[in-house]
Structure formats: structure tokens, C-alpha cells
mmCIF file of C-alpha atoms in Angstrom:
data_model
loop_
_atom_site.group_PDB
_atom_site.id
_atom_site.type_symbol
_atom_site.label_atom_id
_atom_site.label_comp_id
_atom_site.label_asym_id
_atom_site.label_seq_id
_atom_site.Cartn_x
_atom_site.Cartn_y
_atom_site.Cartn_z
ATOM 1 C CA UNK A 1 30.151 68.433 173.996
ATOM 2 C CA UNK A 2 32.396 67.151 171.215
ATOM 3 C CA UNK A 3 34.196 70.493 171.135
ATOM 4 C CA UNK A 4 34.690 70.442 174.919
ATOM 5 C CA UNK A 5 36.002 66.888 174.793
ATOM 6 C CA UNK A 6 38.534 67.888 172.111
ATOM 7 C CA UNK A 7 39.553 70.882 174.210
ATOM 8 C CA UNK A 8 39.994 68.632 177.246
ATOM 9 C CA UNK A 9 42.157 66.214 175.208
ATOM 10 C CA UNK A 10 44.261 69.128 173.953
ATOM 11 C CA UNK A 11 44.845 70.157 177.553
ATOM 12 C CA UNK A 12 46.080 66.665 178.393
ATOM 13 C CA UNK A 13 48.232 66.123 175.284
ATOM 14 C CA UNK A 14 49.552 68.232 172.439
ATOM 15 C CA UNK A 15 47.148 68.067 169.464
ATOM 16 C CA UNK A 16 48.171 66.445 166.202
ATOM 17 C CA UNK A 17 49.861 68.846 163.802
ATOM 18 C CA UNK A 18 47.862 67.602 160.824
ATOM 19 C CA UNK A 19 44.486 69.153 161.695
ATOM 20 C CA UNK A 20 44.703 72.613 163.269
ATOM 21 C CA UNK A 21 42.195 75.363 162.543
ATOM 22 C CA UNK A 22 43.368 77.694 159.746
ATOM 23 C CA UNK A 23 43.791 80.612 162.170
ATOM 24 C CA UNK A 24 44.868 80.413 165.806
ATOM 25 C CA UNK A 25 45.443 83.202 168.273
ATOM 26 C CA UNK A 26 48.490 83.228 170.469
ATOM 27 C CA UNK A 27 49.464 84.859 173.708
ATOM 28 C CA UNK A 28 53.152 85.196 174.535
ATOM 29 C CA UNK A 29 53.705 84.664 178.248
ATOM 30 C CA UNK A 30 56.750 85.760 180.216
ATOM 31 C CA UNK A 31 56.733 83.354 183.161
ATOM 32 C CA UNK A 32 57.976 83.944 186.690
ATOM 33 C CA UNK A 33 60.147 80.841 186.637
ATOM 34 C CA UNK A 34 60.394 77.359 185.203
ATOM 35 C CA UNK A 35 58.302 77.081 182.024
ATOM 36 C CA UNK A 36 57.465 73.400 182.527
ATOM 37 C CA UNK A 37 56.128 74.073 186.037
ATOM 38 C CA UNK A 38 54.152 77.039 184.718
ATOM 39 C CA UNK A 39 52.587 74.983 181.921
ATOM 40 C CA UNK A 40 51.694 72.194 184.352
ATOM 41 C CA UNK A 41 49.876 74.685 186.613
ATOM 42 C CA UNK A 42 48.102 76.353 183.694
ATOM 43 C CA UNK A 43 46.963 73.045 182.219
ATOM 44 C CA UNK A 44 45.741 71.800 185.611
ATOM 45 C CA UNK A 45 43.565 74.876 186.171
ATOM 46 C CA UNK A 46 42.115 74.883 182.672
ATOM 47 C CA UNK A 47 41.582 71.120 182.736
ATOM 48 C CA UNK A 48 39.519 71.516 185.902
ATOM 49 C CA UNK A 49 37.414 74.243 184.281
ATOM 50 C CA UNK A 50 36.824 72.326 181.050
ATOM 51 C CA UNK A 51 36.048 69.162 183.039
ATOM 52 C CA UNK A 52 33.416 71.221 184.876
ATOM 53 C CA UNK A 53 32.028 72.358 181.531
ATOM 54 C CA UNK A 54 31.571 68.710 180.570
ATOM 55 C CA UNK A 55 30.187 67.409 183.877
ATOM 56 C CA UNK A 56 28.728 70.229 186.004
ATOM 57 C CA UNK A 57 25.164 71.397 186.408
ATOM 58 C CA UNK A 58 25.523 75.099 185.685
ATOM 59 C CA UNK A 59 22.082 75.761 187.162
ATOM 60 C CA UNK A 60 23.845 75.471 190.524
ATOM 61 C CA UNK A 61 25.158 78.723 191.935
ATOM 62 C CA UNK A 62 28.298 77.085 193.335
ATOM 63 C CA UNK A 63 30.127 74.624 191.147
ATOM 64 C CA UNK A 64 32.333 71.919 192.610
ATOM 65 C CA UNK A 65 35.952 72.913 193.103
ATOM 66 C CA UNK A 66 37.143 69.366 193.799
ATOM 67 C CA UNK A 67 39.226 69.289 190.594
ATOM 68 C CA UNK A 68 40.528 72.862 190.907
ATOM 69 C CA UNK A 69 44.185 73.096 191.984
ATOM 70 C CA UNK A 70 44.759 74.266 195.548
ATOM 71 C CA UNK A 71 46.901 77.207 194.432
ATOM 72 C CA UNK A 72 44.006 78.655 192.401
ATOM 73 C CA UNK A 73 41.593 78.256 195.299
ATOM 74 C CA UNK A 74 44.126 79.829 197.691
ATOM 75 C CA UNK A 75 44.204 83.095 195.711
ATOM 76 C CA UNK A 76 40.658 83.808 196.862
ATOM 77 C CA UNK A 77 40.787 82.462 200.429
ATOM 78 C CA UNK A 78 41.783 84.921 203.174
ATOM 79 C CA UNK A 79 42.736 87.541 200.604
ATOM 80 C CA UNK A 80 45.260 85.147 199.086
ATOM 81 C CA UNK A 81 47.584 85.179 202.101
ATOM 82 C CA UNK A 82 48.201 81.433 201.834
ATOM 83 C CA UNK A 83 48.580 81.400 198.064
ATOM 84 C CA UNK A 84 52.011 80.497 196.674
ATOM 85 C CA UNK A 85 54.232 83.413 195.670
ATOM 86 C CA UNK A 86 53.805 82.729 191.924
ATOM 87 C CA UNK A 87 50.011 83.024 192.292
ATOM 88 C CA UNK A 88 50.197 86.224 194.356
ATOM 89 C CA UNK A 89 52.627 87.809 191.907
ATOM 90 C CA UNK A 90 50.503 86.702 188.957
ATOM 91 C CA UNK A 91 47.330 88.073 190.565
ATOM 92 C CA UNK A 92 49.044 91.424 191.139
ATOM 93 C CA UNK A 93 50.404 91.494 187.557
ATOM 94 C CA UNK A 94 46.914 90.766 186.191
ATOM 95 C CA UNK A 95 45.425 93.663 188.154
ATOM 96 C CA UNK A 96 48.263 95.989 187.180
ATOM 97 C CA UNK A 97 48.232 95.161 183.486
ATOM 98 C CA UNK A 98 44.497 94.812 182.856
ATOM 99 C CA UNK A 99 43.109 97.286 185.380
ATOM 100 C CA UNK A 100 40.587 94.589 186.307
ATOM 101 C CA UNK A 101 39.902 92.978 189.667
ATOM 102 C CA UNK A 102 40.872 89.325 190.128
ATOM 103 C CA UNK A 103 38.173 86.878 189.121
ATOM 104 C CA UNK A 104 36.264 85.013 191.799
ATOM 105 C CA UNK A 105 36.702 81.278 191.367
ATOM 106 C CA UNK A 106 32.973 80.637 190.870
ATOM 107 C CA UNK A 107 32.609 83.451 188.337
ATOM 108 C CA UNK A 108 35.628 82.131 186.429
ATOM 109 C CA UNK A 109 34.303 78.549 186.425
ATOM 110 C CA UNK A 110 30.889 79.737 185.222
ATOM 111 C CA UNK A 111 32.562 81.223 182.123
ATOM 112 C CA UNK A 112 32.988 77.631 180.926
ATOM 113 C CA UNK A 113 29.225 76.973 180.851
ATOM 114 C CA UNK A 114 28.678 75.331 177.447
ATOM 115 C CA UNK A 115 25.206 76.910 177.178
ATOM 116 C CA UNK A 116 26.642 80.428 177.336
ATOM 117 C CA UNK A 117 28.498 82.252 174.602
ATOM 118 C CA UNK A 118 30.608 84.292 176.980
ATOM 119 C CA UNK A 119 33.901 82.505 176.310
ATOM 120 C CA UNK A 120 35.329 83.478 172.934
ATOM 121 C CA UNK A 121 38.115 80.906 172.774
ATOM 122 C CA UNK A 122 39.016 77.246 173.203
ATOM 123 C CA UNK A 123 42.392 75.949 174.332
ATOM 124 C CA UNK A 124 44.536 74.599 171.523
ATOM 125 C CA UNK A 125 48.121 74.168 172.791
ATOM 126 C CA UNK A 126 51.183 75.693 174.408
ATOM 127 C CA UNK A 127 54.683 75.894 172.925
ATOM 128 C CA UNK A 128 58.059 77.111 174.229
ATOM 129 C CA UNK A 129 59.089 80.606 173.156
ATOM 130 C CA UNK A 130 62.377 81.087 175.006
ATOM 131 C CA UNK A 131 64.018 80.287 178.306
ATOM 132 C CA UNK A 132 61.247 81.854 180.396
ATOM 133 C CA UNK A 133 58.504 82.326 177.801
ATOM 134 C CA UNK A 134 55.756 80.189 176.341
ATOM 135 C CA UNK A 135 53.054 80.765 173.769
ATOM 136 C CA UNK A 136 49.476 79.860 174.573
ATOM 137 C CA UNK A 137 47.545 78.978 171.426
ATOM 138 C CA UNK A 138 43.746 79.162 171.326
ATOM 139 C CA UNK A 139 41.092 78.619 168.721
ATOM 140 C CA UNK A 140 39.041 81.804 168.494
ATOM 141 C CA UNK A 141 37.105 80.622 165.447
ATOM 142 C CA UNK A 142 39.046 82.981 163.197
ATOM 143 C CA UNK A 143 38.355 86.089 165.270
ATOM 144 C CA UNK A 144 41.287 88.298 166.184
ATOM 145 C CA UNK A 145 39.302 90.250 168.776
ATOM 146 C CA UNK A 146 37.424 88.263 171.405
ATOM 147 C CA UNK A 147 36.716 88.196 175.135
ATOM 148 C CA UNK A 148 39.729 86.688 176.840
ATOM 149 C CA UNK A 149 40.039 88.232 180.312
ATOM 150 C CA UNK A 150 39.150 84.818 181.769
ATOM 151 C CA UNK A 151 42.132 83.281 179.958
ATOM 152 C CA UNK A 152 44.399 86.163 180.932
ATOM 153 C CA UNK A 153 43.333 85.719 184.548
ATOM 154 C CA UNK A 154 44.391 82.081 184.732
ATOM 155 C CA UNK A 155 47.531 82.730 182.677
ATOM 156 C CA UNK A 156 48.633 85.331 185.221
ATOM 157 C CA UNK A 157 47.454 83.366 188.257
ATOM 158 C CA UNK A 158 49.523 80.359 187.126
ATOM 159 C CA UNK A 159 52.635 82.525 187.369
ATOM 160 C CA UNK A 160 52.882 84.919 184.432
ATOM 161 C CA UNK A 161 54.898 88.091 184.790
ATOM 162 C CA UNK A 162 53.505 89.551 181.564
ATOM 163 C CA UNK A 163 51.169 88.383 178.784
ATOM 164 C CA UNK A 164 51.056 89.837 175.258
ATOM 165 C CA UNK A 165 48.194 89.093 172.929
ATOM 166 C CA UNK A 166 46.002 87.924 171.484
ATOM 167 C CA UNK A 167 47.658 87.912 168.093
ATOM 168 C CA UNK A 168 46.006 86.135 165.169
ATOM 169 C CA UNK A 169 48.431 83.761 163.466
ATOM 170 C CA UNK A 170 48.279 81.191 160.690
ATOM 171 C CA UNK A 171 48.198 77.604 161.911
ATOM 172 C CA UNK A 172 51.490 77.021 160.092
ATOM 173 C CA UNK A 173 53.143 79.205 162.746
ATOM 174 C CA UNK A 174 51.878 76.884 165.475
ATOM 175 C CA UNK A 175 52.957 73.802 163.483
ATOM 176 C CA UNK A 176 56.486 75.221 163.139
ATOM 177 C CA UNK A 177 56.729 75.707 166.890
ATOM 178 C CA UNK A 178 55.003 72.415 167.675
ATOM 179 C CA UNK A 179 57.547 70.486 165.630
ATOM 180 C CA UNK A 180 60.611 72.402 166.861
ATOM 181 C CA UNK A 181 63.224 70.947 169.171
ATOM 182 C CA UNK A 182 62.324 71.327 172.853
ATOM 183 C CA UNK A 183 58.590 71.233 172.163
ATOM 184 C CA UNK A 184 57.967 68.182 174.335
ATOM 185 C CA UNK A 185 59.551 69.940 177.309
ATOM 186 C CA UNK A 186 56.345 71.920 177.940
#
């Protein structure tokens, strides 16, 4: 639970630069528009999932979606016809680039079950990487190869055009970006 609570805090606020893990993995995301809006959507979806991990009874087949953003729910309802354009485009880019089907909302939420070892990463932070790019940083416990299709799914669904990664990086690389000008804009 302590790890989930730290992850939830990191989703709400940038973590302190004085205590990162030695190795982080990053994903470089080319967004479909405004980076700040993209990051807000991404954080809201992941916050809902991590909140579920802290509070939900995963013995239930259907987890509550009360905290899940409407745009993420809309991707699944009626074939996504009422989903915002960024979510539709992101869903299509995910399918095109991974060759995988979109995740069902319940299946995606169940990946955050703290009793399961199916998720190979924890959210660390996000930093700007250009006018329409951001870097998603995750703690993969030093592993450079780990299951991350669940993260890719939400990264695309939030409005990514393309996602590269994961790439293992030293924490100093994150610190340099986290202390750069413009960091607080995302």
C-alpha cells in the first residue's frame, strides 16, 4: 500500500528530485495537441486506476468507474462513437502501432490489483520533451524489459500520436529534465 500511495502522490504532484530510483524507464510521447491538456488527461486516468488499487475490492468482477474520466469510458461505449477525437485517434494509433486490440476498461483497471504481479511498472513523473512531446517516466524496478501494454494503452487513449519506449535511463536524466525551464508547465 505504501508503494501505491507514493505512486498516487506522484500522479498528483511532481516527485522530489532528491530521491528517485537509480534507474527509470521513459517513454517519449508525441501528442495530438496541447501537452498540458494531454498530461492532465493521462494523470486523471492513471489516478483513477491507482485510486482503485488502493480502495477497490478486486474480488469483484466489475470495479467502480466513478473516478474514471468520461473520455476513457466513452472509448468503450457504443464502439467509441461518442468518444472525443483525441481518444478515438489514440485508440486507433494504439491498435496500429501495437497490433493489439484496445483494452476493455475493466480489464485495464484489474491490471492495478495490488495482489497481482501483472503490472511491471509504477508511475514516476512526466516531463516536457518539445512543443508537442512529453516523456513519461516510470519505475520498473531496474528492469529495461517489462509488461507495459496497459501503460501504452492509456498513453495512446489520452491522445498520443506515437509512443517510443521503454528506454532505461539513469535517474540523473530525469532530474535534468525535472529541473529544466518549462517543467512546471506539464
